[in-house]
Coordinates of C-alpha atoms and ligand atoms in Angstrom, one line a residue:
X941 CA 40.7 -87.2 68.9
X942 CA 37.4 -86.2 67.8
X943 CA 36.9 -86.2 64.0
X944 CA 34.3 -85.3 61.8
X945 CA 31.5 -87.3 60.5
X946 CA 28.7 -87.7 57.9
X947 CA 25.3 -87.8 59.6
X948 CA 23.3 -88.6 56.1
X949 CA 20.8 -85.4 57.0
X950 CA 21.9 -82.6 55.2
X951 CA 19.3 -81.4 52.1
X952 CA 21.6 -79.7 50.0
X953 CA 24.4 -82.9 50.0
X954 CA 21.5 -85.2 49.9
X955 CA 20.2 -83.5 46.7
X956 CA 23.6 -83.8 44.6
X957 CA 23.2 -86.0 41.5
X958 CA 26.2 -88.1 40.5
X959 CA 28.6 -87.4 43.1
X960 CA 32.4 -87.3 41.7
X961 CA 35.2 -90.4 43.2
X962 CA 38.8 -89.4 43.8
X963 CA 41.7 -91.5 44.3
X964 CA 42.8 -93.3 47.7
X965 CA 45.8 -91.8 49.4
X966 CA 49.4 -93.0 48.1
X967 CA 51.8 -93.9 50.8
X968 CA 55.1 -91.9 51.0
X969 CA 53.7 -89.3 48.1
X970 CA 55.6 -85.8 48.8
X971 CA 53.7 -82.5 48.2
X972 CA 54.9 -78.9 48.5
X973 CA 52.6 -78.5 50.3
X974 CA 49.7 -80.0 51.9
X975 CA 45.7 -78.4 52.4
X976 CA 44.1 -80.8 54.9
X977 CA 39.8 -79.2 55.5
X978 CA 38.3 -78.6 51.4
X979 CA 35.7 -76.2 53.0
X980 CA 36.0 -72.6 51.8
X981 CA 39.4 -72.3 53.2
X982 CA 40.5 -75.3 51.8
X983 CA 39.8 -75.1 48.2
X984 CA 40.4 -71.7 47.8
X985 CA 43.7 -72.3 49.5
X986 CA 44.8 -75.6 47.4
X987 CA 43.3 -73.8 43.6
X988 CA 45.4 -70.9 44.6
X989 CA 48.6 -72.5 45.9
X990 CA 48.3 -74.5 42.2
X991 CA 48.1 -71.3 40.5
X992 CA 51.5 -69.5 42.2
X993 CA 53.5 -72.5 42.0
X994 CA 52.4 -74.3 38.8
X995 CA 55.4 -76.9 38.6
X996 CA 54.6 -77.8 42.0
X997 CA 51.9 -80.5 43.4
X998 CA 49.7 -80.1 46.5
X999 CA 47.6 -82.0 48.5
X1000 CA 44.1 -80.8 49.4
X1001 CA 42.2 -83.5 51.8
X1002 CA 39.1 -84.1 53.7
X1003 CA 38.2 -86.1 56.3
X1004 CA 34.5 -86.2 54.4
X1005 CA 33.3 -86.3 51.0
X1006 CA 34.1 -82.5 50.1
X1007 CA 30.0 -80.6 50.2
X1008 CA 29.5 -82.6 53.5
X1009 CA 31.3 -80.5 56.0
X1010 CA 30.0 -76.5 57.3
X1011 CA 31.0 -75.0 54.2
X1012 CA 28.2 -77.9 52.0
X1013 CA 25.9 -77.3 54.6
X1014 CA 25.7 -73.5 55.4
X1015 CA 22.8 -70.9 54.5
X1016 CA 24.3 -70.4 50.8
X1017 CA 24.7 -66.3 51.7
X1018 CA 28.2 -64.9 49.9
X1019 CA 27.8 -62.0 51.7
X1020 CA 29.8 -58.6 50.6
X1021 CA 28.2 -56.5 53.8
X1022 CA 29.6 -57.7 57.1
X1023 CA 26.7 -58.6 59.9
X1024 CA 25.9 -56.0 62.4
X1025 CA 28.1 -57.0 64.8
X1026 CA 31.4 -55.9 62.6
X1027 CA 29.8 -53.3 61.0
X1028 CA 29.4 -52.0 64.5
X1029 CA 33.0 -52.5 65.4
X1030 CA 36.2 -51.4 64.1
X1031 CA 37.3 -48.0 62.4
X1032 CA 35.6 -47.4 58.8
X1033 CA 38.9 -48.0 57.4
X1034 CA 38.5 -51.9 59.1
X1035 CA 34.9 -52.1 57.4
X1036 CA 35.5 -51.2 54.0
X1037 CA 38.7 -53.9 54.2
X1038 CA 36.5 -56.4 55.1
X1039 CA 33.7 -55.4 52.5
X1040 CA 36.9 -54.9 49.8
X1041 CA 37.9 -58.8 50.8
X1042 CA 34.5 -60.2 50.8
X1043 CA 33.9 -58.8 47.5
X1044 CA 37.1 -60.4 46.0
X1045 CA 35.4 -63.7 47.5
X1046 CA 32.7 -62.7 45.3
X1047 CA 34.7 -62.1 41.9
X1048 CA 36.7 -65.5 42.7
X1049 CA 33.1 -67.3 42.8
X1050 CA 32.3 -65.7 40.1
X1051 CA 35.1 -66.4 37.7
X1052 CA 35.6 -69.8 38.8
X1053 CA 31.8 -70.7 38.2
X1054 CA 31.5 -69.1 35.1
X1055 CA 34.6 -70.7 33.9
X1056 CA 33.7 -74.7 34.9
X1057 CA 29.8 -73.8 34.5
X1058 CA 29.7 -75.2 37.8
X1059 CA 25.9 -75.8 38.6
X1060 CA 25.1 -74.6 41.8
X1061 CA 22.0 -72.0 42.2
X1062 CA 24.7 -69.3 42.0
X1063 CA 22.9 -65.9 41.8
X1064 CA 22.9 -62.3 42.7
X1065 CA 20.0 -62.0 44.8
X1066 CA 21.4 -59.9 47.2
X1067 CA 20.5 -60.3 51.0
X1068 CA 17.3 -58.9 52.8
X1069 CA 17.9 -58.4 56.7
X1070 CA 14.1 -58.2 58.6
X1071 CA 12.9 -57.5 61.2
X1072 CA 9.8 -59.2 63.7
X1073 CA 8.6 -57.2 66.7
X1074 CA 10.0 -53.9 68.8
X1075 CA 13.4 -55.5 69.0
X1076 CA 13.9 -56.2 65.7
X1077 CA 13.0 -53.0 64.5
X1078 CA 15.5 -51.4 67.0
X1079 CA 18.0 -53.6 65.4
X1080 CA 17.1 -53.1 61.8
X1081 CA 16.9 -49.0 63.0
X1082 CA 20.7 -49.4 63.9
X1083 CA 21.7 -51.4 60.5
X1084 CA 20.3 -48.9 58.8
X1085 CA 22.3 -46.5 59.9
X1086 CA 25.6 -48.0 59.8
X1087 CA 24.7 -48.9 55.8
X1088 CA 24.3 -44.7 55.7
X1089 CA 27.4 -43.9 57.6
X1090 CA 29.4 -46.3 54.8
X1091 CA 27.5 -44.7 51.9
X1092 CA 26.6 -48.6 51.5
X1093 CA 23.5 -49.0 48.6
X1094 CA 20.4 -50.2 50.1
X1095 CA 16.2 -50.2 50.0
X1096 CA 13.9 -50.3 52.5
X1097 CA 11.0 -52.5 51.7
X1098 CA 7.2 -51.5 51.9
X1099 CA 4.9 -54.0 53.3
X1100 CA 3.7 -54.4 50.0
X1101 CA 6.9 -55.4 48.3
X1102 CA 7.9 -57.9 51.5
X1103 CA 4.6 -59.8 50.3
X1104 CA 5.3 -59.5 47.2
X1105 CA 9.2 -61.0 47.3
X1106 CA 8.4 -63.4 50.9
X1107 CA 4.9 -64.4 50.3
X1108 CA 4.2 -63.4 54.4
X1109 CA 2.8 -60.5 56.2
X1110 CA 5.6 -61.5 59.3
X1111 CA 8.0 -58.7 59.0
X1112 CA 7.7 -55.7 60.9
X1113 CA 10.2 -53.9 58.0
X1114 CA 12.9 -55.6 55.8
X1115 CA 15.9 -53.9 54.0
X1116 CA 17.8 -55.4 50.9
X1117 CA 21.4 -55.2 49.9
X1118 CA 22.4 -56.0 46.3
X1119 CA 26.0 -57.0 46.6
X1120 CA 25.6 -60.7 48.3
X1121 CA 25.2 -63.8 46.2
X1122 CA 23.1 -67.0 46.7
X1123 CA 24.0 -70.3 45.9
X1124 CA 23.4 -73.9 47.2
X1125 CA 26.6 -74.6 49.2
X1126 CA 27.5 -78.5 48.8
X1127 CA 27.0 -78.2 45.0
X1128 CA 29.2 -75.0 44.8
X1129 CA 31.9 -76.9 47.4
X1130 CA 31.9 -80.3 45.1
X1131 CA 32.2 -78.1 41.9
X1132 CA 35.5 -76.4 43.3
X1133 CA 36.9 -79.5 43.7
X1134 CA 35.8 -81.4 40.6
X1135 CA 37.6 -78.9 38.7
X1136 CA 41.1 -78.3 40.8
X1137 CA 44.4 -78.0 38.5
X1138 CA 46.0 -80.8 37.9
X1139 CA 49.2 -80.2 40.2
X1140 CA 46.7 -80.8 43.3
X1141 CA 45.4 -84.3 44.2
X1142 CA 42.1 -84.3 45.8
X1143 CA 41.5 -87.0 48.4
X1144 CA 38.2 -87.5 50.6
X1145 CA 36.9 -89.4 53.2
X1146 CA 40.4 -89.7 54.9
X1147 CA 41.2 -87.7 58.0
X1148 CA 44.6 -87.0 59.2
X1149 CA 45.6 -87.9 62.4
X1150 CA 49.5 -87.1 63.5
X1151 CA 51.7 -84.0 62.1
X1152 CA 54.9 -84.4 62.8
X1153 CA 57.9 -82.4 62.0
X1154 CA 60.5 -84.0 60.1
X1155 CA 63.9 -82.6 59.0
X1156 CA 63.3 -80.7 55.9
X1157 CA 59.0 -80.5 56.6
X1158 CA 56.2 -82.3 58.0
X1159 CA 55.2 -85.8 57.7
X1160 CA 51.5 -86.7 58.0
X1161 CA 49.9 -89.8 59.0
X1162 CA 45.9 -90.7 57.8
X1163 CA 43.5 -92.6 60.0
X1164 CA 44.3 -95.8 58.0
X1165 CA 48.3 -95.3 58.7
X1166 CA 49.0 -94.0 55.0
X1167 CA 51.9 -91.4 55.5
X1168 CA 52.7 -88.2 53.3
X1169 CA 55.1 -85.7 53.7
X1170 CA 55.3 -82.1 52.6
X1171 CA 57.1 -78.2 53.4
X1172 CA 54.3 -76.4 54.5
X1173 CA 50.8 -77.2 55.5
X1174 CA 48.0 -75.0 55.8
X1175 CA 45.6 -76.3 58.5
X1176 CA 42.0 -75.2 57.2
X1177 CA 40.0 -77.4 59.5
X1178 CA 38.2 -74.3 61.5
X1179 CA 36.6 -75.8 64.5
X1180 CA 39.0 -79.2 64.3
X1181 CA 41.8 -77.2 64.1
X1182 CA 42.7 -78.1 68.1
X1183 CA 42.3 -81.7 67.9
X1184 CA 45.6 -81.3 65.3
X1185 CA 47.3 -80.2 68.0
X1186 CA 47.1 -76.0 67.0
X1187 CA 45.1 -73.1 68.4
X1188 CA 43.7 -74.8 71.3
X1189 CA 41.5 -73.1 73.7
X1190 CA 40.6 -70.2 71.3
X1191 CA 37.6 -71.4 69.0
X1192 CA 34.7 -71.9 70.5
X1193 CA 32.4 -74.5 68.2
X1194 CA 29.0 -73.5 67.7
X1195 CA 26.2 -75.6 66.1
X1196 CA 22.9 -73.9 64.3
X1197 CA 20.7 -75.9 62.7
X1198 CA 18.2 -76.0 59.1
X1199 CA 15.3 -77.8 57.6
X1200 CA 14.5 -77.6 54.2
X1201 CA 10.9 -78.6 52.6
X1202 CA 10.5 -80.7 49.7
X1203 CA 9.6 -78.4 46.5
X1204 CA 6.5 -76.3 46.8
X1205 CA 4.1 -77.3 43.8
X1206 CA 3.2 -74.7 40.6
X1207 CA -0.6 -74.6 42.5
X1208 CA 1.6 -73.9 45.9
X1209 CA 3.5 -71.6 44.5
X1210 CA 0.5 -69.1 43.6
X1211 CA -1.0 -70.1 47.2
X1212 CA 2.5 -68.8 48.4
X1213 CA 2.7 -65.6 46.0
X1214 CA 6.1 -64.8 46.4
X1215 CA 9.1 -65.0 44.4
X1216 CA 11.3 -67.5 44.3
X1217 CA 15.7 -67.4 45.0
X1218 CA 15.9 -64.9 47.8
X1219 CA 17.7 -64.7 51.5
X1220 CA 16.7 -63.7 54.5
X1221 CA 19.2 -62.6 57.8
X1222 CA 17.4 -61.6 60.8
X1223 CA 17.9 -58.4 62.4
X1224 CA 18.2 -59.7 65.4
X1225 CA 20.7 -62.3 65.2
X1226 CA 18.8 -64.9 67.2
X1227 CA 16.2 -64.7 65.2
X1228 CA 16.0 -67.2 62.0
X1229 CA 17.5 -67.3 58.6
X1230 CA 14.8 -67.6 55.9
X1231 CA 16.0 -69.0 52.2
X1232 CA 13.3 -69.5 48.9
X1233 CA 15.8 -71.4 46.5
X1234 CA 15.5 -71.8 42.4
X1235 CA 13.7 -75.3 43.3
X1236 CA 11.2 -73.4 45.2
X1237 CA 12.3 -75.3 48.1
X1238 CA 12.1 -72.8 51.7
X1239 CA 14.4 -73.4 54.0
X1240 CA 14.5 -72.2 58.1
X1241 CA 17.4 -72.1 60.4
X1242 CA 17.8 -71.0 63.6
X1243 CA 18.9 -72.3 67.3
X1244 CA 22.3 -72.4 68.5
X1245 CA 24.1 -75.0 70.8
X1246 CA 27.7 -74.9 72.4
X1247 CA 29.3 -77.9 70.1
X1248 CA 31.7 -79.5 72.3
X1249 CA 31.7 -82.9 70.2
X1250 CA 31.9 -80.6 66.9
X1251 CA 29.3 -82.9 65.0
X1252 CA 25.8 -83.3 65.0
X1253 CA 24.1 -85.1 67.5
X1254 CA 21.3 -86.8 66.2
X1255 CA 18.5 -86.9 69.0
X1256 CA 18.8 -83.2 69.3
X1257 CA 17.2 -83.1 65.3
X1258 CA 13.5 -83.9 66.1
X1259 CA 13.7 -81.0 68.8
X1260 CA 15.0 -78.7 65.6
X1261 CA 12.8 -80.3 63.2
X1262 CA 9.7 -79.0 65.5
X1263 CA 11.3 -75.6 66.2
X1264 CA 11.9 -75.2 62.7
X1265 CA 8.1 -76.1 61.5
X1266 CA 6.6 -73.3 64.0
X1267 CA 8.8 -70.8 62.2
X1268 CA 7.8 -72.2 59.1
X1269 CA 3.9 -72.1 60.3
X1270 CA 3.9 -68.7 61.8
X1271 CA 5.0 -67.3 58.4
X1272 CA 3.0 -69.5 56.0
X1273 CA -0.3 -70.6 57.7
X1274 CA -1.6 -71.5 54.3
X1275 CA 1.0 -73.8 53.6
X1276 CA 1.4 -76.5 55.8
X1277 CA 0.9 -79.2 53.4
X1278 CA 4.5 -78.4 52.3
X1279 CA 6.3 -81.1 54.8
X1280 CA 10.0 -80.4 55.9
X1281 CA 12.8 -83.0 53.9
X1282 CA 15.6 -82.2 55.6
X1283 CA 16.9 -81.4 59.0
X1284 CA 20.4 -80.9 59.8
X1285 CA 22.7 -79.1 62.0
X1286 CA 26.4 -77.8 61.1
X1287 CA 29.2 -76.1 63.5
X1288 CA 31.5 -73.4 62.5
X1289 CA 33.9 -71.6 65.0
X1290 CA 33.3 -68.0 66.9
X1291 CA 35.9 -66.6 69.3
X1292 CA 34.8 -64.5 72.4
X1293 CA 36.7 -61.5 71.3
X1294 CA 35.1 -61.7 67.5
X1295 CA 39.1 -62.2 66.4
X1296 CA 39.2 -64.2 63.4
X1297 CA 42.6 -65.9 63.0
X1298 CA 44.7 -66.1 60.0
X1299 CA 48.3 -66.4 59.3
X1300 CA 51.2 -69.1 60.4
X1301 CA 50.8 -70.3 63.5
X1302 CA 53.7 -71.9 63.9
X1303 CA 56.9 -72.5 61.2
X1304 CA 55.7 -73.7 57.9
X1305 CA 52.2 -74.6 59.4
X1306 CA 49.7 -71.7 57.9
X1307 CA 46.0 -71.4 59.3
X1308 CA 42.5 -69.5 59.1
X1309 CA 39.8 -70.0 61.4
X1310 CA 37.3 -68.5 63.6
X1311 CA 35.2 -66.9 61.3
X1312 CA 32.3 -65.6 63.5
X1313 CA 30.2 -67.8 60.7
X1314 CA 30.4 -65.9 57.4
X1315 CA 33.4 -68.4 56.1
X1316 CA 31.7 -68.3 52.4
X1317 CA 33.4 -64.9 51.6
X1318 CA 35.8 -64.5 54.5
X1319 CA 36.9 -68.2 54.6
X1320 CA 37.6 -68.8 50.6
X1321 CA 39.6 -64.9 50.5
X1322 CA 41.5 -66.3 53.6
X1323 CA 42.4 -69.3 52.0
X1324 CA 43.7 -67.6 49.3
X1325 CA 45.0 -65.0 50.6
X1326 CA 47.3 -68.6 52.6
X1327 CA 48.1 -69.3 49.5
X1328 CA 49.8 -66.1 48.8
X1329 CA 51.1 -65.9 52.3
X1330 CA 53.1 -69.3 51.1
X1331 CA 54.1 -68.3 47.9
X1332 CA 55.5 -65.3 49.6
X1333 CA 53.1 -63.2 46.8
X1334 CA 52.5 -59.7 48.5
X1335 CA 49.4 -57.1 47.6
X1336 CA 47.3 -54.9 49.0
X1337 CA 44.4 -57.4 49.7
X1338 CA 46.8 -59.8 51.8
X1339 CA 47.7 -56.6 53.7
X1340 CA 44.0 -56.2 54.2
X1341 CA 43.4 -59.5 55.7
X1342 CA 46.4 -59.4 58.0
X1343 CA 44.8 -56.0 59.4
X1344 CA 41.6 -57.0 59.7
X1345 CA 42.6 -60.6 61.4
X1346 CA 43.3 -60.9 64.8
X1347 CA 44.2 -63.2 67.9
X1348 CA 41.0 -65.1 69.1
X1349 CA 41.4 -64.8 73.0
X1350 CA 41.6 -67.8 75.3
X1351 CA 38.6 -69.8 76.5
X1352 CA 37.5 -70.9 79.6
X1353 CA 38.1 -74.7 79.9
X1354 CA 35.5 -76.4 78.6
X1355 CA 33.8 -77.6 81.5
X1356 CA 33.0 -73.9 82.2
X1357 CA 31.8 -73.5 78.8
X1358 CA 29.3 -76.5 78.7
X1359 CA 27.8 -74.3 81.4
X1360 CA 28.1 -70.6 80.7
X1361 CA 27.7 -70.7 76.8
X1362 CA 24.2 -72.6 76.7
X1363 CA 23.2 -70.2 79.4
X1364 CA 24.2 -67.4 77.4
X1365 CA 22.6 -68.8 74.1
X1366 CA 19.1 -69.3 76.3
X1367 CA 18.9 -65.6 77.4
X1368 CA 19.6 -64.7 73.6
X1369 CA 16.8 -66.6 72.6
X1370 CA 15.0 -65.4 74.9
X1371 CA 15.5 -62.0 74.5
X1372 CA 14.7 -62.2 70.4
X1373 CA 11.8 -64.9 71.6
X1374 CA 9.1 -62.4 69.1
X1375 CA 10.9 -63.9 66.3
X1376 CA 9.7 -67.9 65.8
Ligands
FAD412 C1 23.6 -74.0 59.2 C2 24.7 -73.1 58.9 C3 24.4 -71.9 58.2 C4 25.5 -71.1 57.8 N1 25.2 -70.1 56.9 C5 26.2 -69.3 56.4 C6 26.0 -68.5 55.3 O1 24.9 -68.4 54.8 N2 27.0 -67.8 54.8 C7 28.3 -67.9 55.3 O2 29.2 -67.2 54.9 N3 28.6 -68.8 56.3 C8 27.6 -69.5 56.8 N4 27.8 -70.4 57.8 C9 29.2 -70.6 58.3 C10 30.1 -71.3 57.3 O3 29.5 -72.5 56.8 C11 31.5 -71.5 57.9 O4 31.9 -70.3 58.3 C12 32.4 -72.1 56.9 O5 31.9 -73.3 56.3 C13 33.8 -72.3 57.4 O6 34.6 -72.8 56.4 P1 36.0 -73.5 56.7 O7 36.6 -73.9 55.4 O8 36.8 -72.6 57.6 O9 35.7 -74.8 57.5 P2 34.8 -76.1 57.2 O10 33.8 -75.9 56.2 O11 34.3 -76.5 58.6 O12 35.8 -77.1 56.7 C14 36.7 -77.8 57.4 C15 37.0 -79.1 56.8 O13 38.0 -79.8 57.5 C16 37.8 -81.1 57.5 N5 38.6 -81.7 58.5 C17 38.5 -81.5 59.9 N6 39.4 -82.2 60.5 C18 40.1 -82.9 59.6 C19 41.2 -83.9 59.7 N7 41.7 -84.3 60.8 N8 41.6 -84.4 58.5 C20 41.1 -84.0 57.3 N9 40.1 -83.2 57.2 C21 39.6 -82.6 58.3 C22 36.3 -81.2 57.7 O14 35.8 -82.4 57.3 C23 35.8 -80.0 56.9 O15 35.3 -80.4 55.6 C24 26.8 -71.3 58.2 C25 27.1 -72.4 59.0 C26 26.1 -73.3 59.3 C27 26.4 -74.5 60.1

C-alpha cells in the first residue's frame, strides 16, 4: 500500500510559524462518521458534517501534518472561472453550475477566514491568464471568447499595464478576471483545521490502513493498529483513494512541480517594478504558472510527470529546480541575484474523460475525487456539498454538483500508462515549448 509522505521541500509549509499539535488516535473511539484526507475535501467535508449534526462527533484524519499534502502545496488560485478546457466543454447551463459552485467555495473561504482571522495571504487578486508566442495567443484568442459568450467580466491588458503589474516584457497579451482569490495554501489548510468545531477530532500524521465493514458501520484500523469505528465515511484522499480499496483504475495521478525564491529586497523590488500579490495561469496549459505573493516572494511552476508512486521523488527536484530558474531568467534577466528557496513537487488526480467524481461509491462510504487540478474551489464545495449528501440536506447547489460530476472512465493498466502518459506529456511540452 503506497501512502503519502512529507518530503521536507515544500516553501509554503516550510514557512509556517508555530505549527499547531493535535491529539494521538484513541483506540475503539466511535464517530458518526469519519473524514480520512484534511485537504480541501476533507475539511470542508468534516466543518460541514459538524455543522448539520451538532450533537454528533466526527473524525477528520490525515496521514500528514494537515498544509503538507496537494491542497498545502498548490498554486494558492481559488478560482471562480473554470480553465479553458471546461469552459470549452459542456452546455452553458454546465458552466455557470460550475462557476455558481466555485463561487460558493469562495463565500465559504471567505466567511470562515474572516471569522477565525485566519492568516493566510487571502486576497482578491483575481487571476491573469497570458499568453507567450503564436500559440498562446491562439489560446488566449479562444478564452477570450468563451469569457464573451458567458457575459463573464474581464480586461485585456496593454503591454504597458503587464509591466506595470508583472515587472516583464514576456507576454505576448494577458487578460484578468476579478472573481478568483489568492492565498498561501498550507497556512489557509492548517487554519481550517486549527479552528474545526468541537464535535470533530482532528488527528495527523496517522494514515489509515484497513476499512472494514462491520455490522452496523465500518471499523478502521491506523498504520500503528489503533482501531475506530463509525456509520459512514467519506473517503477524501483524491489520488490515494485506490490504495483504500475504492475507485481503482479511474484517477490517473499527476505530479507538477514549483520553486519559490527567497523575498525580493525593497532595492529589488524597484529593480523588479511590478506589483506585488498577483497570479498568473498560462494560456496554454503547458505553459507555467507565475505567482508574486504579499512577501514579494515569486514563485514558478510548471512540468508534469505521470505519478505512479503518488509522492515526490526526490532526484527528479534538481532537474525542476533548473527548469524552473530558466523560466524565472527568461522573464527577469535583471534579477538573478534573487536565488530560488524552495522546490517541490505535489500530485493531484485527472481522469481521461475530464469526469470529476463525487457522490457514494459504495453504501455508507461517500467520495470526491478527480478534480482535473482546481480542488481549492471544486474540492472544498464537494466536500461540503458530502456533508450534505450525509446529512441527507437537499438544495439547489448539491443538485448542481451532482450534475456537473461525472464517472471518471477506466485506465489503461498502469504499465501502459508509465508509457503512453509521459509520452503524451512530452509532445505537450513540446508543442507549448515558446513558453519557458
Ligand atoms: C503544484 C500544484 C499547484 C496547484 N495549483 C492549484 C491552484 O492554484 N488552485 C487549485 O484549485 N488547485 C491547484 N492544484 C490542485 C489542488 O492542489 C488539488 O486539486 C487539491 O489539493 C485536491 O484536494 P483534495 O482534498 O481532493 O486532495 P489532497 O489535497 O490530495 O488531500 C488528500 C489528503 O488525504 C491524505 N491521505 C491519503 N491517504 C490517506 C490515508 N490512507 N489515511 C489518511 N490520510 C490519507 C493525504 O495525506 C492528503 O492530505 C495544484 C496542485 C499542485 C500539486
Amino acid at each position: 500500500m503506497i501512502l503519502p509522505q512529507y518530503d521536507n521541500q515544500c516553501g509554503w509549509y516550510e514557512l509556517l510559524n508555530n505549527v499547531s499539535c493535535f491529539s494521538p488516535l484513541e483506540d475503539n473511539a466511535q464517530f458518526n462518521t469519519v473524514v480520512i484526507g484534511g485537504g480541501f475535501v476533507g475539511n470542508a467535508a468534516a466543518r460541514r458534517l459538524a455543522e448539520n449534526m451538532p450533537d454528533e462527533s466526527f473524525l477528520l484524519i490525515d496521514a500528514l501534518k494537515i498544509g503538507q499534502g496537494a491542497s498545502g502545496r498548490n498554486s494558492g488560485f481559488v478560482i471562480d472561472q473554470p480553465h479553458k478546457r471546461d469552459l470549452e466543454l459542456g452546455s452553458k447551463e454546465q458552466k455557470e453550475k460550475i462557476i455558481r459552485l466555485n463561487r460558493a467555495a469562495i463565500d465559504y473561504f471567505e466567511t470562515q477566514i474572516d471569522k477565525y482571522s485566519i492568516d493566510c495571504q487571502w486576497s482578491k487578486g483575481g487571476k491573469y491568464q497570458a499568453a507567450v508566442g503564436a500559440r498562446g495567443e491562439k489560446h488566449l484568442n479562444h478564452y477570450e471568447q468563451l469569457l464573451q459568450q458567458g457575459n463573464e467580466t474581464y480586461h485585456r491588458l496593454s503591454s504597458a499595464e503587464m509591466q506595470n503589474v508583472f515587472g516583464t516584457d514576456y507576454y505576448n497579451a494577458a487578460i484578468f478576471t476579478p472573481g478568483g482569490m489568492l492565498m498561501q495554501p498550507a497556512a489557509l489548510m492548517r487554519g481550517l483545521a486549527d479552528t474545526m468545531p468541537d464535535n470533530v477530532t482532528v488527528v495527523e500524521q496517522t494514515p489509515i490502513i484497513e476499512i472494514k465493514r462491520i455490522n452496523d458501520g465500518f471499523e478502521l484500523t491506523a498504520h500503528n493498529g489503533v482501531k475506530v469505528s463509525c456509520k459512514q465515511i467519506i473517503l477524501a484522499t483524491n489520488i490515494f483513494t485506490p490504495e483504500l480499496g475504492y475507485m481503482r483504475n479511474r484517477i490517473l495521478p499527476v505530479m507538477t512541480f514549483a520553486s519559490m525564491t527567497r523575498p525580493l529586497t525593497d532595492a529589488e523590488m524597484v529593480v523588479y517594478g511590478g506589483q506585488t500579490d498577483w497570479g498568473i495561469t498560462p494560456a496554454d496549459h503547458a505553459g507555467t504558472t507565475v505567482r508574486m505573493t504579499q512577501d514579494r516572494r515569486l514563485i514558478i511552476r510548471n512540468s508534469y510527470r505521470y505519478a505512479h508512486d503518488y509522492n515526490t521523488p526526490s532526484q527528479l527536484l534538481p532537474k525542476m529546480h533548473k527548469r524552473h530558474w530558466e523560466g524565472f531568467v527568461v522573464r527577469y534577466p535583471h534579477l538573478t541575484e534573487v536565488k530560488f528557496e524552495y522546490t517541490w513537487g505535489g500530485a493531484s488526480g485527472l481522469s481521461s474523460n475530464f469526469e470529476t467524481f463525487f457522490g457514494e461509491v459504495e453504501d455508507g462510504v461517500y467520495a470526491s475525487c478527480c478534480d482535473q487540478s482546481v480542488g481549492a474551489a471544486r474540492g472544498t464545495i464537494s466536500g461540503m456539498m458530502l456533508a450534505d449528501m450525509v446529512a441527507g440536506k437537499k438544495s439547489a447547489l448539491l443538485q448542481d454538483m451532482i450534475e456537473v460530476s461525472g464517472n471518471p472512465s477506466w485506465l489503461p493498466p498502469k504499465v501502459f500508462l508509465r508509457i503512453g502518459v509521459p509520452l503524451r506529456m512530452q509532445m505537450a511540452r513540446f508543442a507549448s515549448r515558446s513558453e519557458l
